[in-house]
Amino acid sequence: MKSSFVLLAALVGLAVATPTLPVKKRQVTLEGNPFQGRTLHANGRYRQEVEAAAGNLTDPSLQEAALKVADVGTFLWLDTISTIESFESYLTETGENEIFGVVIYDLPGRDCAAKASNGELAVGEIDRYKSEYIDPIAAIIEAHPDIAIAAVIEPEQQSAAGYREGVQYALSSLNFPNVAMYIDAGHGGWLGWDANLQPGAQELAAAYTGAGSPSSVRGFATNVAGWNAVQQVPGEFENAPDGQYNKAQDEDRYVTLFGAALAAAGMPNNAIVDTGRDGVTGLRDEWGDWCNVNGAGFGMRPTTSTVNSLMDAYVWVKPGGESDGTSDTSAARYDSFCGNPDAFKPSPEAGTWNQAYFEMLLKNANPPF
């Protein structure tokens, strides 16, 4: 009997002493169109904003429609170093058959220092961008090889100081098998001009090749936070006096033209198009008007059923309802574009929720919810 107790004690001691081996996470490897067979994840941050907005509605039918918006997959913007703290908690909510969308957006001198969206890093602070911004994001992604991720790299930054060095570092650092990266390429009204197509494509391709041609780079992103139609003939500004100098009068034509220029420059040329707020067109006085366009509506939902073989998917990158910039002329971050006649007023600071604007997007949604 005594020997039995000794044996039992030894076995118990062995069980306690044996270390628990960590469970090895499955490795997701993205090949081809990363959205095929996957649903864009409806991230928790936007869901919370939309559900709160729905709670402020008194019309039952509008409230029901608003709650449907909460289920639409939308990209998460990491637009400051502080937003990285919550990145992992949102990321780990992603389902096995979903893909998480994230926007990398904090280059020094961001948006050419435009007041409404100027970032926290000053021109010349590229080392901080690398060590305090990109490196922590890369560490989080590396810790979750089982989650498929689509990343839009630095929207609207082609002319920012340090663009090439910063984007090269981001591309090389985020080059993981479970990541598909799309470098932002503005939209047809920016790089679609005859004089801009080739130089713009060469700039993106230079960043790509300078980063060592990372295998996770899938192509480019267009119309991010924009308003352009995917297909519209004639285009919104096609009959303008200078329309003859821009053949990319909708995003379909832009993807074809810019995609060809990218391929010629030696870079992958598949695309994603932000359709989150392009449900209504013909609202802008000028093609370059970008701030809180009045009368806008939610656009096509995320899907891989696109009109162009180069397009991997329509996606929602900009969270509809978050402001593009304040209309308060006395504010330090006021940008004149947010005071234009075609801009919605009043509007709060960039990134801040605008209940009235969200309700307008919802009512004008095309297709409707």
CSV table of C-alpha atoms in Angstrom, one decimal:
chain,number,residue,atom,x,y,z
A,1,MET,CA,0.0,0.0,0.0
A,2,LYS,CA,2.8,2.4,0.9
A,3,SER,CA,4.5,1.8,-2.4
A,4,SER,CA,1.2,2.7,-4.2
A,5,PHE,CA,1.1,6.1,-2.4
A,6,VAL,CA,4.7,6.7,-3.3
A,7,LEU,CA,4.0,5.9,-7.0
A,8,LEU,CA,0.9,8.1,-7.0
A,9,ALA,CA,2.9,11.0,-5.4
A,10,ALA,CA,5.6,10.6,-8.0
A,11,LEU,CA,3.1,10.7,-10.9
A,12,VAL,CA,1.4,13.8,-9.4
A,13,GLY,CA,4.7,15.5,-9.0
A,14,LEU,CA,5.6,14.6,-12.6
A,15,ALA,CA,2.3,16.1,-13.8
A,16,VAL,CA,2.9,19.3,-12.0
A,17,ALA,CA,6.5,19.6,-13.1
A,18,THR,CA,5.8,19.0,-16.8
A,19,PRO,CA,5.6,22.3,-18.6
A,20,THR,CA,2.6,23.1,-20.8
A,21,LEU,CA,3.7,23.4,-24.4
A,22,PRO,CA,2.2,26.4,-26.2
A,23,VAL,CA,-0.4,25.6,-28.8
A,24,LYS,CA,1.1,26.3,-32.2
A,25,LYS,CA,-1.2,28.5,-34.3
A,26,ARG,CA,-2.0,27.5,-37.8
A,27,GLN,CA,-0.3,29.5,-40.5
A,28,VAL,CA,-2.5,31.3,-43.0
A,29,THR,CA,-0.8,31.8,-46.3
A,30,LEU,CA,-2.5,34.1,-48.7
A,31,GLU,CA,-2.2,33.3,-52.4
A,32,GLY,CA,-4.1,34.9,-55.2
A,33,ASN,CA,-7.0,37.1,-54.4
A,34,PRO,CA,-7.0,37.2,-50.5
A,35,PHE,CA,-10.7,38.2,-50.4
A,36,GLN,CA,-11.9,35.2,-52.4
A,37,GLY,CA,-13.7,32.8,-50.0
A,38,ARG,CA,-13.4,35.3,-47.1
A,39,THR,CA,-15.6,38.0,-45.7
A,40,LEU,CA,-14.2,41.3,-44.7
A,41,HIS,CA,-14.3,41.5,-40.9
A,42,ALA,CA,-16.7,44.0,-39.3
A,43,ASN,CA,-14.2,45.4,-36.8
A,44,GLY,CA,-15.4,46.1,-33.2
A,45,ARG,CA,-14.4,49.7,-33.2
A,46,TYR,CA,-16.7,50.7,-36.1
A,47,ARG,CA,-19.4,48.3,-34.9
A,48,GLN,CA,-19.5,50.1,-31.5
A,49,GLU,CA,-19.8,53.5,-33.2
A,50,VAL,CA,-22.6,52.4,-35.5
A,51,GLU,CA,-24.5,50.6,-32.7
A,52,ALA,CA,-24.3,53.7,-30.6
A,53,ALA,CA,-25.5,55.8,-33.6
A,54,ALA,CA,-28.5,53.4,-34.1
A,55,GLY,CA,-29.4,53.9,-30.5
A,56,ASN,CA,-29.9,57.6,-31.1
A,57,LEU,CA,-32.4,57.0,-33.9
A,58,THR,CA,-36.1,57.2,-33.2
A,59,ASP,CA,-37.3,55.9,-36.6
A,60,PRO,CA,-37.5,52.0,-36.3
A,61,SER,CA,-36.9,51.4,-40.0
A,62,LEU,CA,-33.9,53.6,-40.0
A,63,GLN,CA,-32.6,52.1,-36.8
A,64,GLU,CA,-32.9,48.6,-38.4
A,65,ALA,CA,-31.0,49.8,-41.4
A,66,ALA,CA,-28.3,51.3,-39.2
A,67,LEU,CA,-27.7,48.0,-37.4
A,68,LYS,CA,-27.2,46.3,-40.8
A,69,VAL,CA,-24.3,48.8,-41.4
A,70,ALA,CA,-22.7,47.5,-38.2
A,71,ASP,CA,-22.4,44.1,-39.9
A,72,VAL,CA,-20.5,45.5,-42.9
A,73,GLY,CA,-16.8,44.7,-43.0
A,74,THR,CA,-14.7,47.9,-42.6
A,75,PHE,CA,-11.0,48.6,-42.3
A,76,LEU,CA,-9.5,49.7,-39.0
A,77,TRP,CA,-7.3,52.8,-39.2
A,78,LEU,CA,-4.1,52.9,-37.2
A,79,ASP,CA,-3.6,56.7,-37.6
A,80,THR,CA,-1.6,57.4,-34.4
A,81,ILE,CA,0.9,55.5,-32.3
A,82,SER,CA,-1.7,55.3,-29.5
A,83,THR,CA,-4.2,53.4,-31.6
A,84,ILE,CA,-1.9,50.4,-31.7
A,85,GLU,CA,-2.8,49.6,-28.1
A,86,SER,CA,-6.3,48.4,-29.2
A,87,PHE,CA,-5.2,46.8,-32.5
A,88,GLU,CA,-4.6,43.3,-31.1
A,89,SER,CA,-7.9,43.1,-29.3
A,90,TYR,CA,-9.8,44.0,-32.5
A,91,LEU,CA,-7.7,41.7,-34.6
A,92,THR,CA,-8.3,38.6,-32.5
A,93,GLU,CA,-12.0,38.9,-33.0
A,94,THR,CA,-11.5,37.9,-36.7
A,95,GLY,CA,-13.2,34.6,-37.7
A,96,GLU,CA,-11.5,31.8,-39.6
A,97,ASN,CA,-13.3,32.6,-42.8
A,98,GLU,CA,-12.8,36.3,-42.5
A,99,ILE,CA,-10.1,38.8,-43.5
A,100,PHE,CA,-9.2,41.7,-41.3
A,101,GLY,CA,-8.7,45.1,-42.9
A,102,VAL,CA,-6.2,47.6,-41.5
A,103,VAL,CA,-4.9,51.0,-42.7
A,104,ILE,CA,-1.3,51.9,-42.1
A,105,TYR,CA,-1.4,55.7,-41.8
A,106,ASP,CA,1.1,57.7,-39.9
A,107,LEU,CA,4.0,58.9,-42.1
A,108,PRO,CA,5.9,61.9,-41.0
A,109,GLY,CA,4.4,65.0,-42.6
A,110,ARG,CA,1.2,63.1,-43.4
A,111,ASP,CA,-1.1,64.4,-46.1
A,112,CYS,CA,1.5,67.1,-47.0
A,113,ALA,CA,0.7,68.5,-43.5
A,114,ALA,CA,-2.9,69.3,-44.5
A,115,LYS,CA,-4.5,70.8,-41.5
A,116,ALA,CA,-7.5,68.5,-41.1
A,117,SER,CA,-5.6,65.2,-41.3
A,118,ASN,CA,-2.0,66.2,-40.4
A,119,GLY,CA,-0.4,63.5,-38.3
A,120,GLU,CA,1.5,63.4,-35.1
A,121,LEU,CA,5.0,62.9,-36.7
A,122,ALA,CA,6.8,65.9,-38.1
A,123,VAL,CA,8.9,65.8,-41.2
A,124,GLY,CA,12.2,64.2,-40.4
A,125,GLU,CA,10.8,61.8,-37.7
A,126,ILE,CA,11.2,58.7,-39.8
A,127,ASP,CA,13.0,56.9,-37.1
A,128,ARG,CA,10.1,57.3,-34.7
A,129,TYR,CA,7.8,56.1,-37.5
A,130,LYS,CA,9.8,52.9,-37.8
A,131,SER,CA,10.5,52.1,-34.1
A,132,GLU,CA,7.3,53.4,-32.4
A,133,TYR,CA,4.7,52.8,-35.2
A,134,ILE,CA,5.7,50.1,-37.7
A,135,ASP,CA,7.7,47.8,-35.4
A,136,PRO,CA,4.9,47.4,-32.8
A,137,ILE,CA,2.3,46.7,-35.6
A,138,ALA,CA,4.6,44.1,-37.2
A,139,ALA,CA,5.1,42.4,-33.8
A,140,ILE,CA,1.4,42.1,-33.3
A,141,ILE,CA,0.8,40.7,-36.8
A,142,GLU,CA,3.7,38.2,-36.4
A,143,ALA,CA,2.1,36.9,-33.2
A,144,HIS,CA,-1.1,36.0,-35.1
A,145,PRO,CA,-0.1,34.0,-38.2
A,146,ASP,CA,-3.5,32.4,-38.2
A,147,ILE,CA,-5.4,35.6,-39.1
A,148,ALA,CA,-5.7,36.8,-42.7
A,149,ILE,CA,-5.0,40.5,-43.0
A,150,ALA,CA,-5.4,43.0,-45.8
A,151,ALA,CA,-3.4,46.2,-45.3
A,152,VAL,CA,-3.7,49.5,-47.1
A,153,ILE,CA,-0.4,51.3,-47.0
A,154,GLU,CA,-0.3,55.0,-46.3
A,155,PRO,CA,-3.3,56.6,-48.1
A,156,GLU,CA,-2.8,59.9,-49.9
A,157,GLN,CA,0.9,60.1,-49.1
A,158,GLN,CA,2.7,60.0,-52.5
A,159,SER,CA,4.2,63.5,-52.0
A,160,ALA,CA,4.9,63.3,-48.2
A,161,ALA,CA,8.4,63.8,-47.1
A,162,GLY,CA,10.1,60.5,-46.5
A,163,TYR,CA,7.4,58.6,-48.5
A,164,ARG,CA,9.7,56.2,-50.2
A,165,GLU,CA,11.8,55.4,-47.1
A,166,GLY,CA,8.8,55.0,-44.9
A,167,VAL,CA,6.7,52.9,-47.3
A,168,GLN,CA,9.7,50.7,-48.0
A,169,TYR,CA,10.1,50.0,-44.3
A,170,ALA,CA,6.4,49.3,-43.9
A,171,LEU,CA,6.4,46.9,-46.8
A,172,SER,CA,9.5,45.0,-45.7
A,173,SER,CA,8.4,44.9,-42.1
A,174,LEU,CA,4.8,43.7,-42.7
A,175,ASN,CA,5.9,41.1,-45.3
A,176,PHE,CA,4.2,38.0,-43.7
A,177,PRO,CA,2.5,35.1,-45.4
A,178,ASN,CA,-0.9,36.0,-43.9
A,179,VAL,CA,-0.8,39.6,-45.1
A,180,ALA,CA,-1.8,41.1,-48.4
A,181,MET,CA,-0.6,44.7,-48.9
A,182,TYR,CA,-2.1,47.3,-51.2
A,183,ILE,CA,-0.2,50.5,-51.6
A,184,ASP,CA,-2.5,53.5,-51.9
A,185,ALA,CA,-2.7,55.1,-55.3
A,186,GLY,CA,-5.1,57.9,-54.7
A,187,HIS,CA,-7.9,57.9,-57.3
A,188,GLY,CA,-8.5,58.8,-60.9
A,189,GLY,CA,-8.8,62.4,-60.1
A,190,TRP,CA,-5.3,62.5,-58.7
A,191,LEU,CA,-2.9,60.2,-60.5
A,192,GLY,CA,-5.2,59.5,-63.4
A,193,TRP,CA,-4.1,62.5,-65.4
A,194,ASP,CA,-2.0,61.8,-68.4
A,195,ALA,CA,1.0,63.6,-66.9
A,196,ASN,CA,0.7,61.7,-63.6
A,197,LEU,CA,0.0,58.1,-64.5
A,198,GLN,CA,3.5,57.0,-65.3
A,199,PRO,CA,5.4,59.0,-62.6
A,200,GLY,CA,2.8,57.9,-60.0
A,201,ALA,CA,3.2,54.3,-60.9
A,202,GLN,CA,7.0,54.6,-61.0
A,203,GLU,CA,7.0,56.0,-57.5
A,204,LEU,CA,4.9,53.1,-56.1
A,205,ALA,CA,7.1,50.6,-57.9
A,206,ALA,CA,10.3,52.2,-56.6
A,207,ALA,CA,9.0,51.8,-53.1
A,208,TYR,CA,8.1,48.2,-53.8
A,209,THR,CA,11.4,47.2,-55.4
A,210,GLY,CA,13.3,49.3,-52.8
A,211,ALA,CA,11.7,47.1,-50.1
A,212,GLY,CA,13.0,44.0,-51.9
A,213,SER,CA,9.9,43.3,-53.9
A,214,PRO,CA,8.0,41.7,-50.9
A,215,SER,CA,5.8,38.7,-51.8
A,216,SER,CA,3.0,40.0,-49.7
A,217,VAL,CA,2.5,43.1,-51.9
A,218,ARG,CA,-0.6,42.4,-53.9
A,219,GLY,CA,-1.1,45.7,-55.7
A,220,PHE,CA,-2.7,49.0,-55.0
A,221,ALA,CA,-5.7,50.6,-53.3
A,222,THR,CA,-7.9,53.3,-54.9
A,223,ASN,CA,-10.6,55.8,-53.9
A,224,VAL,CA,-9.7,55.4,-50.2
A,225,ALA,CA,-12.0,57.8,-48.3
A,226,GLY,CA,-13.1,59.0,-51.8
A,227,TRP,CA,-16.3,59.6,-53.7
A,228,ASN,CA,-15.6,58.4,-57.3
A,229,ALA,CA,-17.9,55.9,-59.0
A,230,VAL,CA,-16.6,52.6,-60.0
A,231,GLN,CA,-18.3,52.9,-63.4
A,232,GLN,CA,-19.8,56.1,-64.8
A,233,VAL,CA,-20.1,57.2,-68.4
A,234,PRO,CA,-19.6,60.0,-68.9
A,235,GLY,CA,-17.6,60.4,-65.7
A,236,GLU,CA,-18.4,63.1,-63.2
A,237,PHE,CA,-15.9,65.5,-64.6
A,238,GLU,CA,-15.4,64.0,-68.0
A,239,ASN,CA,-17.0,67.1,-69.8
A,240,ALA,CA,-14.9,69.6,-67.8
A,241,PRO,CA,-12.6,71.8,-69.9
A,242,ASP,CA,-9.6,69.8,-68.9
A,243,GLY,CA,-11.4,66.4,-69.0
A,244,GLN,CA,-9.5,65.5,-72.2
A,245,TYR,CA,-6.3,65.2,-70.2
A,246,ASN,CA,-7.6,62.5,-67.9
A,247,LYS,CA,-8.9,59.2,-69.4
A,248,ALA,CA,-9.4,57.7,-65.9
A,249,GLN,CA,-12.8,59.3,-65.4
A,250,ASP,CA,-14.1,56.5,-63.1
A,251,GLU,CA,-12.3,53.9,-60.9
A,252,ASP,CA,-12.8,51.1,-63.4
A,253,ARG,CA,-10.8,53.0,-66.1
A,254,TYR,CA,-8.3,54.2,-63.5
A,255,VAL,CA,-7.6,50.7,-62.3
A,256,THR,CA,-7.0,49.6,-65.9
A,257,LEU,CA,-4.7,52.5,-66.8
A,258,PHE,CA,-2.8,52.7,-63.6
A,259,GLY,CA,-2.6,48.9,-63.4
A,260,ALA,CA,-0.9,48.8,-66.8
A,261,ALA,CA,1.5,51.5,-65.8
A,262,LEU,CA,2.4,49.6,-62.6
A,263,ALA,CA,2.9,46.3,-64.4
A,264,ALA,CA,5.3,48.2,-66.8
A,265,ALA,CA,7.2,49.5,-63.8
A,266,GLY,CA,7.6,46.0,-62.4
A,267,MET,CA,5.0,45.9,-59.6
A,268,PRO,CA,2.0,43.7,-58.9
A,269,ASN,CA,-1.1,45.4,-60.1
A,270,ASN,CA,-4.2,43.9,-58.5
A,271,ALA,CA,-6.5,46.5,-56.8
A,272,ILE,CA,-9.1,47.1,-54.1
A,273,VAL,CA,-11.5,50.0,-54.5
A,274,ASP,CA,-13.1,51.8,-51.6
A,275,THR,CA,-16.9,52.0,-52.3
A,276,GLY,CA,-17.9,53.0,-48.8
A,277,ARG,CA,-19.2,56.5,-49.6
A,278,ASP,CA,-19.7,56.6,-53.4
A,279,GLY,CA,-23.4,55.7,-53.5
A,280,VAL,CA,-24.3,59.1,-54.9
A,281,THR,CA,-22.2,61.0,-57.5
A,282,GLY,CA,-22.5,64.5,-59.1
A,283,LEU,CA,-22.2,66.3,-55.7
A,284,ARG,CA,-18.8,67.9,-55.9
A,285,ASP,CA,-18.0,71.3,-57.4
A,286,GLU,CA,-14.5,70.2,-58.2
A,287,TRP,CA,-12.9,66.8,-58.5
A,288,GLY,CA,-10.4,67.6,-55.8
A,289,ASP,CA,-13.1,68.3,-53.2
A,290,TRP,CA,-12.5,65.6,-50.6
A,291,CYS,CA,-14.1,66.8,-47.3
A,292,ASN,CA,-17.4,65.5,-46.0
A,293,VAL,CA,-19.2,65.8,-49.3
A,294,ASN,CA,-22.8,66.8,-48.8
A,295,GLY,CA,-25.5,64.5,-50.1
A,296,ALA,CA,-23.3,61.4,-50.1
A,297,GLY,CA,-24.5,57.9,-49.5
A,298,PHE,CA,-23.1,54.5,-48.6
A,299,GLY,CA,-22.0,52.6,-51.7
A,300,MET,CA,-21.7,49.0,-52.8
A,301,ARG,CA,-21.0,46.5,-50.0
A,302,PRO,CA,-17.6,44.6,-49.9
A,303,THR,CA,-17.6,41.9,-52.5
A,304,THR,CA,-15.3,40.1,-54.9
A,305,SER,CA,-17.9,40.4,-57.7
A,306,THR,CA,-16.2,43.4,-59.5
A,307,VAL,CA,-16.4,44.8,-63.0
A,308,ASN,CA,-12.6,44.6,-63.6
A,309,SER,CA,-10.4,41.5,-63.6
A,310,LEU,CA,-7.7,43.5,-61.9
A,311,MET,CA,-10.0,44.4,-59.0
A,312,ASP,CA,-9.7,41.9,-56.1
A,313,ALA,CA,-12.7,43.4,-54.3
A,314,TYR,CA,-14.8,46.4,-53.5
A,315,VAL,CA,-14.2,47.2,-49.8
A,316,TRP,CA,-15.1,49.8,-47.2
A,317,VAL,CA,-11.9,51.5,-46.1
A,318,LYS,CA,-13.2,54.8,-44.7
A,319,PRO,CA,-15.6,54.3,-41.8
A,320,GLY,CA,-18.7,56.1,-43.0
A,321,GLY,CA,-19.8,58.5,-40.2
A,322,GLU,CA,-16.4,59.5,-39.1
A,323,SER,CA,-15.6,63.1,-40.1
A,324,ASP,CA,-13.0,64.1,-42.7
A,325,GLY,CA,-12.3,67.4,-40.9
A,326,THR,CA,-13.9,70.2,-39.0
A,327,SER,CA,-16.0,73.0,-40.6
A,328,ASP,CA,-15.3,75.3,-37.6
A,329,THR,CA,-13.3,78.1,-39.2
A,330,SER,CA,-11.8,79.1,-35.8
A,331,ALA,CA,-10.3,75.6,-35.2
A,332,ALA,CA,-6.6,75.1,-35.4
A,333,ARG,CA,-7.1,72.1,-37.7
A,334,TYR,CA,-9.6,73.8,-40.0
A,335,ASP,CA,-9.0,73.1,-43.7
A,336,SER,CA,-10.7,75.3,-46.3
A,337,PHE,CA,-11.9,72.3,-48.2
A,338,CYS,CA,-14.1,71.5,-45.2
A,339,GLY,CA,-15.7,74.9,-45.6
A,340,ASN,CA,-16.4,74.5,-49.3
A,341,PRO,CA,-20.1,75.0,-50.5
A,342,ASP,CA,-20.2,71.2,-51.3
A,343,ALA,CA,-19.0,70.2,-47.8
A,344,PHE,CA,-21.5,69.1,-45.1
A,345,LYS,CA,-21.8,71.5,-42.1
A,346,PRO,CA,-21.4,71.4,-39.2
A,347,SER,CA,-18.7,68.8,-39.1
A,348,PRO,CA,-16.4,67.9,-36.2
A,349,GLU,CA,-12.7,67.2,-36.2
A,350,ALA,CA,-11.3,64.5,-38.5
A,351,GLY,CA,-12.0,61.0,-37.2
A,352,THR,CA,-14.7,62.2,-34.8
A,353,TRP,CA,-18.2,60.7,-35.2
A,354,ASN,CA,-20.8,62.8,-36.9
A,355,GLN,CA,-24.3,61.5,-36.2
A,356,ALA,CA,-26.0,63.7,-38.8
A,357,TYR,CA,-23.6,62.7,-41.5
A,358,PHE,CA,-24.0,59.0,-40.7
A,359,GLU,CA,-27.8,59.4,-41.0
A,360,MET,CA,-27.4,61.1,-44.4
A,361,LEU,CA,-25.2,58.3,-45.7
A,362,LEU,CA,-27.7,55.8,-44.5
A,363,LYS,CA,-30.7,57.5,-46.1
A,364,ASN,CA,-28.9,58.0,-49.4
A,365,ALA,CA,-27.3,54.5,-49.4
A,366,ASN,CA,-27.1,53.0,-52.9
A,367,PRO,CA,-28.0,50.1,-52.9
A,368,PRO,CA,-30.2,50.8,-49.9
A,369,PHE,CA,-30.0,48.9,-46.7
